Amino acid sequence: MGLGVGYAALTGRAPGAWGSPRDIAEPTGSEAAVENALWIPPLAPSVQEGDTRIFDLVAAPGRTAIMPGTETETWGYNGSILGPTLRVRSGEKIQIHVHNQLPEPTTAHWHGMRLPAECDGGPHQMIEAGATWSPTWWVDQPGSTLWYHPHPHGSTEVHVYRGLGGLLYVDDDETTSDLLPNRYGEDDVPLIVQDKTFDEQGQLVETGRRGVGMLGTTLLVNGQYQPTFRVTSELTRFRILNGSTARSYNFGFSDGRPFHLIASDGGLLDAPVQLDRVQLTPAERVEIVVRMSPGERVMLHSYPQELGAPNVPTGAQHEFDVLPLIAADELRPSPPLAERLTEVQRIDPGHAVTSREFLLYRDSINDQRMDMTRIDVVVTVDTIEIWDVKNVSRLPHNFHVHGMQFEVLSFNGQAPPPELTGWKDTVFVPPGVPMQLIMRFAKYSDPNLPYMYHCHLLWHEDSGVMGQFVVVEPGEEAGTVTTGLDWPASGRPTLSSPHPYQHHGRHG
């Protein structure tokens, strides 16, 4: 099932209801997309108990009205697909009760969060069906746009594909400044971009995996088909998450207008960077600010990109519309974008205690496929390391490190481009391109509970392109890692498996 009127099929180029990408001012075809207002994930409610703010997330099956005239069986948190935006503040203590009402075990990983390994939500923190997991930690990092998603080893791809995921905002004084658009859902807008495939009955199809994994034929934004966003302010801040399991995007606007990149995975850049394209591989995030005039229309678009694997099915050549933006006839005035946003605290490479090499193969790292019982790397708490990462396969990979943010020291032997100069937790590693990452393993140690590092193209991750490391105290040795829950021998249930807990409706 293709994207229909207004959206290009993800298998190739097609003009949309707004005209061609170069002629968006004169719309043609159906105006239905204009009426389909972008769904904004609600802010998750919380309660304060003593010094702790407490959230509840319920992972459960549901049915979502995505494709016209039908409901799709999906999974979601506190609703039928995706989840609410968790909004926390740097310096506060939080607890999140994760209730698993799915028909199988899952996890909840806080992607990009600095936190103890026992709270990370990787494959060692499995939540059995019917059980609740309640991690508690202090939020100890700058303001940033993070996200949460399941991370069960071997099944992360399918859990995310079925709909589990949501945004996690960390606020501080700089990210919520009046000098930046900050009205949630109005001029500070979350965009979760994903591709999926539907059958003729409107149900999700798990397609065959080739190259990077499952490449969907239908685009969703915030779990929604063909939405439109009505702009109400002169400046709008979009927080974009590539929530796809495999597809990369090269975002820009249909008329070529520039925009300002203000933040990457781990928070604000030193200063806004003017761009007309920004590429996101799976799990990467950016915050961009775009200016519009009253009555204007423009399309957020994904352009062809270079992934360094011309003979591999990657979707790199695909070009398609993402989200129409329609400005109101009168726009709320916005203050000028600040020339300086923050002062990124850099890590001095001269203080690194060691360098390590990570070679990404087709289905392994350093020629070893993921083993839940094997500790691959042991690092010492409060030390700095440089990780030399190189993709030696013919496939595109990216590289994500749990429990921290890192800096990109070099990309292909050169200084990183401006969009890679802020804090990152996930970075694209093209075939044959070496890069250096520097990170501090601050504060948290546990010899028995590991963090993960892996490719975030989820089929690659599930297939073995993942390793694990523990952080120990000086002089301490690594302990023994246990595997958590095993998957049932009968395999994964299908989307149509009956279960007593069901959410219904548009988004719950």
Short mmCIF file of C-alpha atoms in Angstrom, two decimals:
data_model
loop_
_atom_site.label_atom_id
_atom_site.label_comp_id
_atom_site.label_asym_id
_atom_site.label_seq_id
_atom_site.Cartn_x
_atom_site.Cartn_y
_atom_site.Cartn_z
CA MET A 1 0.00 0.00 0.00
CA GLY A 2 1.61 3.25 -1.12
CA LEU A 3 1.55 6.69 0.40
CA GLY A 4 -1.43 7.87 -1.60
CA VAL A 5 -2.27 11.44 -2.57
CA GLY A 6 0.20 13.96 -1.23
CA TYR A 7 3.00 11.55 -0.37
CA ALA A 8 5.62 9.90 -2.49
CA ALA A 9 5.81 6.12 -2.42
CA LEU A 10 8.91 5.19 -0.45
CA THR A 11 10.10 3.03 -3.32
CA GLY A 12 10.71 6.03 -5.53
CA ARG A 13 9.90 9.58 -6.49
CA ALA A 14 6.31 10.78 -6.98
CA PRO A 15 4.68 14.21 -6.85
CA GLY A 16 2.17 14.85 -4.08
CA ALA A 17 -1.04 16.72 -3.45
CA TRP A 18 0.99 19.88 -2.88
CA GLY A 19 2.48 19.69 -6.35
CA SER A 20 6.07 18.83 -7.07
CA PRO A 21 8.68 19.57 -4.38
CA ARG A 22 9.71 22.67 -6.32
CA ASP A 23 6.18 23.98 -6.81
CA ILE A 24 4.44 23.58 -3.48
CA ALA A 25 2.69 26.95 -3.46
CA GLU A 26 -0.01 25.74 -5.87
CA PRO A 27 -1.62 22.63 -4.34
CA THR A 28 -3.46 20.19 -6.55
CA GLY A 29 -5.54 17.11 -5.81
CA SER A 30 -7.29 16.27 -2.54
CA GLU A 31 -7.41 18.77 0.29
CA ALA A 32 -8.02 15.95 2.79
CA ALA A 33 -4.47 16.19 4.07
CA VAL A 34 -5.07 19.82 5.04
CA GLU A 35 -7.77 18.73 7.47
CA ASN A 36 -5.73 15.93 9.03
CA ALA A 37 -4.03 17.93 11.77
CA LEU A 38 -0.78 16.49 13.09
CA TRP A 39 -1.35 14.51 16.28
CA ILE A 40 0.88 15.76 19.10
CA PRO A 41 1.77 13.10 21.67
CA PRO A 42 0.37 14.23 25.04
CA LEU A 43 2.68 15.11 27.89
CA ALA A 44 2.76 12.23 30.35
CA PRO A 45 1.17 13.05 33.72
CA SER A 46 3.21 12.58 36.88
CA VAL A 47 2.86 12.78 40.65
CA GLN A 48 5.35 14.10 43.18
CA GLU A 49 6.13 11.88 46.17
CA GLY A 50 8.77 13.40 48.41
CA ASP A 51 11.82 14.19 46.28
CA THR A 52 10.73 11.93 43.42
CA ARG A 53 8.54 12.61 40.40
CA ILE A 54 6.72 9.46 39.33
CA PHE A 55 5.44 8.46 35.89
CA ASP A 56 3.47 5.41 34.74
CA LEU A 57 3.80 3.76 31.34
CA VAL A 58 1.65 0.82 30.26
CA ALA A 59 2.87 -1.18 27.25
CA ALA A 60 -0.09 -2.98 25.68
CA PRO A 61 -1.61 -4.07 22.36
CA GLY A 62 -4.23 -1.88 20.74
CA ARG A 63 -5.95 -0.92 17.53
CA THR A 64 -5.17 2.34 15.74
CA ALA A 65 -7.03 4.08 12.91
CA ILE A 66 -4.04 4.70 10.62
CA MET A 67 -5.07 3.77 7.08
CA PRO A 68 -8.46 4.96 5.82
CA GLY A 69 -11.44 2.79 6.65
CA THR A 70 -9.72 0.28 8.92
CA GLU A 71 -7.98 -0.20 12.25
CA THR A 72 -4.45 -1.57 12.52
CA GLU A 73 -3.32 -3.87 15.31
CA THR A 74 -0.47 -2.02 17.02
CA TRP A 75 1.42 -1.77 20.30
CA GLY A 76 1.82 1.40 22.33
CA TYR A 77 2.48 2.98 25.70
CA ASN A 78 -0.58 4.47 27.44
CA GLY A 79 -2.40 4.24 24.12
CA SER A 80 -2.60 2.19 20.97
CA ILE A 81 0.59 3.43 19.26
CA LEU A 82 3.79 5.23 20.31
CA GLY A 83 3.59 6.85 23.75
CA PRO A 84 3.30 10.12 25.65
CA THR A 85 6.19 12.56 25.85
CA LEU A 86 7.94 12.23 29.19
CA ARG A 87 9.14 15.66 30.27
CA VAL A 88 11.68 15.86 33.10
CA ARG A 89 14.09 18.50 34.36
CA SER A 90 17.82 18.27 34.79
CA GLY A 91 18.64 17.84 38.49
CA GLU A 92 15.43 16.12 39.55
CA LYS A 93 14.86 12.56 40.74
CA ILE A 94 12.40 10.48 38.73
CA GLN A 95 10.82 7.05 38.87
CA ILE A 96 9.03 5.38 35.97
CA HIS A 97 6.70 2.44 36.55
CA VAL A 98 6.67 0.39 33.33
CA HIS A 99 3.75 -2.05 33.29
CA ASN A 100 4.03 -4.80 30.68
CA GLN A 101 0.58 -5.81 29.44
CA LEU A 102 1.97 -7.25 26.20
CA PRO A 103 1.71 -10.98 25.53
CA GLU A 104 5.50 -11.40 25.84
CA PRO A 105 8.49 -9.95 27.72
CA THR A 106 9.85 -6.55 26.74
CA THR A 107 12.10 -3.82 28.10
CA ALA A 108 12.04 -0.01 28.23
CA HIS A 109 15.33 1.65 27.31
CA TRP A 110 15.90 5.38 27.99
CA HIS A 111 17.89 6.18 24.88
CA GLY A 112 20.50 8.91 25.43
CA MET A 113 20.03 9.13 29.21
CA ARG A 114 23.00 9.14 31.57
CA LEU A 115 21.97 6.71 34.29
CA PRO A 116 23.00 3.58 36.23
CA ALA A 117 23.18 0.34 34.25
CA GLU A 118 20.43 -1.19 36.40
CA CYS A 119 18.05 1.54 35.15
CA ASP A 120 19.14 1.52 31.50
CA GLY A 121 16.41 -0.80 30.22
CA GLY A 122 18.61 -2.81 27.93
CA PRO A 123 18.22 -6.54 27.32
CA HIS A 124 19.27 -7.39 30.88
CA GLN A 125 16.31 -5.54 32.41
CA MET A 126 13.57 -7.73 30.96
CA ILE A 127 9.98 -7.13 32.09
CA GLU A 128 7.91 -10.31 32.03
CA ALA A 129 4.39 -10.23 30.63
CA GLY A 130 2.14 -8.97 33.41
CA ALA A 131 5.03 -7.56 35.46
CA THR A 132 6.10 -4.01 36.39
CA TRP A 133 9.61 -2.54 36.41
CA SER A 134 10.25 0.69 38.36
CA PRO A 135 13.69 2.24 37.77
CA THR A 136 14.62 5.35 39.76
CA TRP A 137 17.46 7.79 39.03
CA TRP A 138 18.58 11.42 39.20
CA VAL A 139 18.49 13.29 35.88
CA ASP A 140 22.07 14.46 35.48
CA GLN A 141 22.64 15.93 32.03
CA PRO A 142 21.93 19.06 29.97
CA GLY A 143 18.58 19.74 28.37
CA SER A 144 18.06 17.50 25.33
CA THR A 145 15.60 15.52 23.23
CA LEU A 146 15.89 11.83 24.09
CA TRP A 147 13.52 8.93 23.49
CA TYR A 148 12.44 5.62 24.96
CA HIS A 149 11.83 2.30 23.24
CA PRO A 150 11.96 -1.46 23.86
CA HIS A 151 15.28 -3.30 23.74
CA PRO A 152 14.70 -7.09 24.07
CA HIS A 153 17.64 -8.90 22.52
CA GLY A 154 16.66 -10.46 19.20
CA SER A 155 13.26 -8.75 19.04
CA THR A 156 13.95 -5.03 19.33
CA GLU A 157 13.16 -4.46 15.65
CA VAL A 158 9.69 -6.02 15.78
CA HIS A 159 8.73 -4.37 19.10
CA VAL A 160 9.59 -0.92 17.73
CA TYR A 161 7.98 -1.69 14.36
CA ARG A 162 4.70 -2.61 16.05
CA GLY A 163 4.54 0.87 17.55
CA LEU A 164 6.42 1.06 20.85
CA GLY A 165 8.37 4.29 21.34
CA GLY A 166 8.08 7.83 22.62
CA LEU A 167 10.00 11.04 23.27
CA LEU A 168 11.72 11.99 26.51
CA TYR A 169 12.51 15.69 26.95
CA VAL A 170 15.12 16.81 29.44
CA ASP A 171 14.60 20.49 30.23
CA ASP A 172 17.02 23.03 31.64
CA ASP A 173 17.11 26.82 31.72
CA GLU A 174 18.78 27.08 28.31
CA THR A 175 16.52 24.69 26.37
CA THR A 176 13.38 26.34 27.80
CA SER A 177 14.64 29.91 27.37
CA ASP A 178 12.25 32.50 25.95
CA LEU A 179 14.87 33.05 23.23
CA LEU A 180 13.86 29.67 21.75
CA PRO A 181 10.40 28.52 20.67
CA ASN A 182 9.17 26.54 23.68
CA ARG A 183 5.38 26.12 23.56
CA TYR A 184 4.92 22.37 23.32
CA GLY A 185 2.86 21.34 20.32
CA GLU A 186 2.55 24.93 19.05
CA ASP A 187 5.98 26.30 18.14
CA ASP A 188 7.98 23.47 19.78
CA VAL A 189 6.80 20.42 17.87
CA PRO A 190 7.81 16.74 18.18
CA LEU A 191 8.10 14.77 14.92
CA ILE A 192 8.58 10.99 15.09
CA VAL A 193 9.19 9.85 11.51
CA GLN A 194 8.77 6.17 10.66
CA ASP A 195 8.13 3.95 7.66
CA LYS A 196 5.93 0.86 7.72
CA THR A 197 4.26 -1.53 5.28
CA PHE A 198 0.53 -2.32 5.35
CA ASP A 199 -1.42 -5.07 3.62
CA GLU A 200 -4.73 -4.55 1.81
CA GLN A 201 -6.60 -4.92 5.10
CA GLY A 202 -4.53 -2.16 6.68
CA GLN A 203 -2.49 -4.47 8.93
CA LEU A 204 1.23 -4.17 9.52
CA VAL A 205 3.41 -6.45 7.42
CA GLU A 206 6.84 -7.58 8.52
CA THR A 207 8.59 -7.62 5.17
CA GLY A 208 11.71 -9.52 4.24
CA ARG A 209 14.99 -8.14 5.54
CA ARG A 210 17.70 -7.18 3.07
CA GLY A 211 20.60 -4.78 3.37
CA VAL A 212 19.57 -2.46 6.18
CA GLY A 213 16.44 -4.37 7.25
CA MET A 214 12.75 -3.66 6.72
CA LEU A 215 12.10 -0.67 4.43
CA GLY A 216 8.45 0.32 4.68
CA THR A 217 6.30 1.59 1.82
CA THR A 218 4.19 4.03 3.85
CA LEU A 219 5.38 7.01 5.85
CA LEU A 220 3.95 7.90 9.25
CA VAL A 221 4.61 11.04 11.30
CA ASN A 222 3.73 10.70 14.99
CA GLY A 223 2.07 7.40 14.09
CA GLN A 224 -0.22 9.20 11.66
CA TYR A 225 -0.80 8.84 7.90
CA GLN A 226 -0.74 12.04 5.82
CA PRO A 227 -0.90 14.63 8.62
CA THR A 228 -0.52 18.37 8.12
CA PHE A 229 0.89 20.90 10.56
CA ARG A 230 -0.53 24.42 10.81
CA VAL A 231 2.18 26.91 11.71
CA THR A 232 1.12 29.67 14.12
CA SER A 233 4.44 31.41 14.91
CA GLU A 234 7.12 33.08 12.82
CA LEU A 235 9.68 30.59 14.11
CA THR A 236 8.90 26.93 14.75
CA ARG A 237 11.18 24.47 16.48
CA PHE A 238 10.86 20.89 15.25
CA ARG A 239 12.35 18.11 17.35
CA ILE A 240 12.81 15.32 14.80
CA LEU A 241 13.41 11.69 15.72
CA ASN A 242 14.22 9.08 13.12
CA GLY A 243 12.09 6.37 14.72
CA SER A 244 12.43 3.95 11.80
CA THR A 245 13.97 0.55 12.29
CA ALA A 246 16.17 0.77 9.18
CA ARG A 247 15.50 3.76 6.91
CA SER A 248 17.63 6.91 6.95
CA TYR A 249 16.29 10.34 5.98
CA ASN A 250 17.80 13.46 4.46
CA PHE A 251 15.50 16.24 5.64
CA GLY A 252 15.10 19.59 3.93
CA PHE A 253 12.33 21.84 2.66
CA SER A 254 10.73 21.67 -0.78
CA ASP A 255 11.65 25.24 -1.74
CA GLY A 256 15.24 24.86 -0.57
CA ARG A 257 14.85 27.35 2.27
CA PRO A 258 17.55 27.22 4.94
CA PHE A 259 16.84 26.34 8.54
CA HIS A 260 18.90 26.47 11.72
CA LEU A 261 20.12 23.37 13.51
CA ILE A 262 20.15 24.16 17.22
CA ALA A 263 20.59 20.76 18.88
CA SER A 264 21.67 17.19 18.22
CA ASP A 265 21.11 14.00 20.22
CA GLY A 266 22.48 15.22 23.53
CA GLY A 267 21.48 18.87 23.61
CA LEU A 268 22.11 22.33 22.28
CA LEU A 269 25.00 23.25 20.01
CA ASP A 270 27.22 26.18 20.91
CA ALA A 271 25.48 28.28 18.25
CA PRO A 272 22.83 27.76 15.55
CA VAL A 273 24.13 26.22 12.33
CA GLN A 274 22.42 27.21 9.07
CA LEU A 275 21.75 24.22 6.80
CA ASP A 276 19.44 23.22 3.98
CA ARG A 277 19.75 19.45 4.58
CA VAL A 278 20.24 17.27 7.65
CA GLN A 279 20.64 13.51 7.53
CA LEU A 280 19.31 11.26 10.29
CA THR A 281 20.00 7.54 10.56
CA PRO A 282 17.80 5.43 12.85
CA ALA A 283 17.58 6.75 16.45
CA GLU A 284 19.31 10.07 15.73
CA ARG A 285 17.57 13.30 16.74
CA VAL A 286 17.91 16.95 15.80
CA GLU A 287 16.20 20.16 16.77
CA ILE A 288 15.76 22.63 13.92
CA VAL A 289 14.19 26.08 13.74
CA VAL A 290 12.48 27.24 10.55
CA ARG A 291 11.00 30.65 9.70
CA MET A 292 7.72 31.03 7.81
CA SER A 293 5.69 34.00 6.62
CA PRO A 294 1.89 34.41 6.94
CA GLY A 295 -0.05 32.27 4.47
CA GLU A 296 3.00 30.35 3.26
CA ARG A 297 3.00 26.65 2.44
CA VAL A 298 6.04 24.43 2.30
CA MET A 299 6.75 20.70 2.50
CA LEU A 300 9.21 19.02 4.83
CA HIS A 301 10.82 16.59 2.42
CA SER A 302 13.36 13.77 2.42
CA TYR A 303 15.91 13.91 -0.38
CA PRO A 304 18.24 11.26 -1.83
CA GLN A 305 21.34 10.70 0.24
CA GLU A 306 24.73 9.03 0.16
CA LEU A 307 24.97 6.01 2.48
CA GLY A 308 28.15 4.61 0.93
CA ALA A 309 26.63 1.29 -0.18
CA PRO A 310 25.47 1.68 -3.80
CA ASN A 311 24.90 -2.05 -4.35
CA VAL A 312 22.88 -2.63 -1.18
CA PRO A 313 19.11 -1.99 -0.85
CA THR A 314 19.13 0.96 1.56
CA GLY A 315 16.45 3.31 0.25
CA ALA A 316 19.13 6.00 -0.16
CA GLN A 317 17.87 6.96 -3.61
CA HIS A 318 14.27 7.44 -2.47
CA GLU A 319 12.75 10.92 -2.37
CA PHE A 320 9.41 11.71 -0.78
CA ASP A 321 7.30 14.24 1.08
CA VAL A 322 7.17 14.07 4.87
CA LEU A 323 4.93 16.79 6.30
CA PRO A 324 3.10 19.77 4.76
CA LEU A 325 3.45 23.02 6.75
CA ILE A 326 0.72 25.62 6.30
CA ALA A 327 1.23 29.01 7.93
CA ALA A 328 -1.75 30.88 9.35
CA ASP A 329 -2.67 34.25 7.86
CA GLU A 330 -1.41 35.88 11.06
CA LEU A 331 1.61 34.54 12.93
CA ARG A 332 2.66 35.09 16.53
CA PRO A 333 5.88 37.18 16.55
CA SER A 334 9.01 35.30 17.57
CA PRO A 335 12.14 36.82 19.10
CA PRO A 336 15.28 36.58 16.98
CA LEU A 337 17.11 33.28 17.36
CA ALA A 338 19.97 33.67 19.84
CA GLU A 339 23.44 33.85 18.31
CA ARG A 340 24.84 31.74 21.16
CA LEU A 341 22.86 28.86 22.61
CA THR A 342 25.13 27.34 25.24
CA GLU A 343 28.75 26.49 25.93
CA VAL A 344 29.29 22.82 25.16
CA GLN A 345 31.66 21.38 27.76
CA ARG A 346 34.35 19.69 25.67
CA ILE A 347 36.40 16.67 26.74
CA ASP A 348 40.18 17.10 26.51
CA PRO A 349 41.60 14.21 24.43
CA GLY A 350 44.85 14.61 26.35
CA HIS A 351 43.11 13.20 29.41
CA ALA A 352 42.08 9.95 27.71
CA VAL A 353 43.48 6.89 29.51
CA THR A 354 43.18 4.53 26.52
CA SER A 355 41.94 4.06 22.97
CA ARG A 356 39.90 1.08 21.78
CA GLU A 357 39.10 -0.18 18.30
CA PHE A 358 35.62 -1.22 17.22
CA LEU A 359 35.33 -2.78 13.76
CA LEU A 360 31.77 -3.11 12.49
CA TYR A 361 31.29 -6.20 10.34
CA ARG A 362 28.15 -7.34 8.55
CA ASP A 363 26.75 -9.14 11.59
CA SER A 364 29.28 -8.58 14.38
CA ILE A 365 31.62 -6.13 16.11
CA ASN A 366 35.32 -6.99 16.29
CA ASP A 367 34.39 -10.32 14.66
CA GLN A 368 32.18 -11.30 17.62
CA ARG A 369 28.41 -11.52 17.50
CA MET A 370 26.45 -10.41 20.53
CA ASP A 371 26.53 -12.81 23.50
CA MET A 372 24.45 -11.84 26.53
CA THR A 373 26.85 -13.68 28.87
CA ARG A 374 30.08 -12.19 27.51
CA ILE A 375 31.57 -8.90 28.71
CA ASP A 376 33.39 -7.39 25.76
CA VAL A 377 34.88 -4.27 27.34
CA VAL A 378 35.74 -3.28 30.92
CA VAL A 379 36.24 0.41 31.65
CA THR A 380 37.03 2.28 34.85
CA VAL A 381 34.59 4.79 36.28
CA ASP A 382 35.44 8.49 35.98
CA THR A 383 37.94 7.92 33.17
CA ILE A 384 38.00 9.18 29.58
CA GLU A 385 38.46 6.90 26.58
CA ILE A 386 38.71 7.35 22.81
CA TRP A 387 36.85 4.78 20.74
CA ASP A 388 38.04 4.31 17.16
CA VAL A 389 35.05 3.05 15.20
CA LYS A 390 35.24 1.85 11.62
CA ASN A 391 32.68 0.14 9.42
CA VAL A 392 34.58 -2.58 7.55
CA SER A 393 31.48 -4.09 5.96
CA ARG A 394 29.68 -3.15 2.75
CA LEU A 395 26.53 -2.23 4.69
CA PRO A 396 25.67 1.10 6.26
CA HIS A 397 25.85 0.99 10.05
CA ASN A 398 25.50 3.52 12.80
CA PHE A 399 26.86 3.30 16.34
CA HIS A 400 25.01 3.90 19.61
CA VAL A 401 26.48 3.80 23.12
CA HIS A 402 24.22 3.32 26.12
CA GLY A 403 24.30 5.32 29.34
CA MET A 404 26.16 8.40 28.13
CA GLN A 405 26.76 11.01 25.44
CA PHE A 406 29.97 11.28 23.44
CA GLU A 407 31.77 13.78 21.22
CA VAL A 408 32.88 13.06 17.65
CA LEU A 409 36.59 13.91 17.55
CA SER A 410 37.12 13.13 13.88
CA PHE A 411 35.17 11.91 10.86
CA ASN A 412 37.22 10.24 8.12
CA GLY A 413 40.36 11.79 9.54
CA GLN A 414 38.97 15.32 9.48
CA ALA A 415 37.30 17.60 12.00
CA PRO A 416 33.60 16.70 12.24
CA PRO A 417 31.08 18.77 10.27
CA PRO A 418 29.12 21.37 12.27
CA GLU A 419 26.10 19.09 12.76
CA LEU A 420 28.34 16.59 14.61
CA THR A 421 29.96 19.08 16.98
CA GLY A 422 27.48 18.68 19.83
CA TRP A 423 26.82 15.80 22.20
CA LYS A 424 25.82 12.59 20.42
CA ASP A 425 24.76 9.10 21.43
CA THR A 426 24.20 7.70 17.91
CA VAL A 427 26.28 8.45 14.84
CA PHE A 428 26.31 7.26 11.23
CA VAL A 429 29.36 5.16 10.28
CA PRO A 430 29.51 4.80 6.46
CA PRO A 431 31.39 1.83 4.99
CA GLY A 432 35.13 2.41 5.05
CA VAL A 433 34.96 5.68 7.01
CA PRO A 434 36.84 5.76 10.33
CA MET A 435 35.75 7.99 13.16
CA GLN A 436 36.92 8.78 16.65
CA LEU A 437 34.57 9.19 19.59
CA ILE A 438 35.54 10.47 23.02
CA MET A 439 33.52 9.83 26.17
CA ARG A 440 33.72 10.02 29.93
CA PHE A 441 32.45 7.07 31.96
CA ALA A 442 31.32 9.24 34.82
CA LYS A 443 29.67 8.47 38.12
CA TYR A 444 28.03 5.05 37.71
CA SER A 445 29.70 1.65 38.09
CA ASP A 446 28.46 -1.92 38.35
CA PRO A 447 30.70 -4.93 37.60
CA ASN A 448 27.75 -7.23 36.92
CA LEU A 449 25.32 -5.16 34.86
CA PRO A 450 26.49 -4.07 31.40
CA TYR A 451 25.62 -1.26 29.05
CA MET A 452 25.32 -1.90 25.30
CA TYR A 453 27.02 -0.51 22.22
CA HIS A 454 25.57 -1.44 18.87
CA CYS A 455 24.33 -0.53 15.42
CA HIS A 456 20.87 1.04 15.71
CA LEU A 457 19.64 -0.34 12.42
CA LEU A 458 17.56 -2.73 14.45
CA TRP A 459 17.80 -5.81 12.25
CA HIS A 460 21.58 -5.46 12.46
CA GLU A 461 21.38 -5.08 16.24
CA ASP A 462 19.14 -8.14 16.59
CA SER A 463 21.43 -10.11 14.26
CA GLY A 464 24.52 -9.61 16.40
CA VAL A 465 26.04 -6.16 15.68
CA MET A 466 26.11 -5.40 19.39
CA GLY A 467 28.49 -5.73 22.33
CA GLN A 468 28.43 -4.89 26.01
CA PHE A 469 30.66 -3.19 28.52
CA VAL A 470 30.75 -2.83 32.28
CA VAL A 471 32.04 0.13 34.27
CA VAL A 472 34.03 -0.83 37.38
CA GLU A 473 35.71 0.94 40.28
CA PRO A 474 39.52 1.35 40.11
CA GLY A 475 41.15 -2.04 40.62
CA GLU A 476 37.83 -3.89 40.45
CA GLU A 477 37.26 -6.82 38.09
CA ALA A 478 34.23 -7.50 35.98
CA GLY A 479 31.64 -9.78 37.50
CA THR A 480 29.31 -12.37 36.01
CA VAL A 481 26.53 -11.32 33.68
CA THR A 482 23.20 -13.10 33.69
CA THR A 483 21.01 -13.23 30.59
CA GLY A 484 17.62 -12.15 31.91
CA LEU A 485 14.57 -13.90 30.47
CA ASP A 486 14.70 -16.37 27.61
CA TRP A 487 12.26 -16.10 24.71
CA PRO A 488 9.61 -18.85 24.60
CA ALA A 489 10.49 -21.75 22.33
CA SER A 490 7.27 -21.21 20.38
CA GLY A 491 8.63 -17.93 19.04
CA ARG A 492 7.04 -14.50 18.87
CA PRO A 493 3.26 -14.10 18.89
CA THR A 494 1.64 -12.50 15.87
CA LEU A 495 0.01 -9.09 15.95
CA SER A 496 -3.39 -10.78 16.00
CA SER A 497 -2.66 -12.83 19.12
CA PRO A 498 -5.55 -12.35 21.57
CA HIS A 499 -4.81 -10.53 24.80
CA PRO A 500 -7.16 -9.22 27.49
CA TYR A 501 -5.67 -5.72 27.56
CA GLN A 502 -6.64 -3.77 24.45
CA HIS A 503 -6.51 -0.05 23.64
CA HIS A 504 -8.76 1.22 20.85
CA GLY A 505 -9.06 4.45 18.93
CA ARG A 506 -6.91 6.97 17.12
CA HIS A 507 -4.13 6.94 19.69
CA GLY A 508 -5.63 5.16 22.67
#
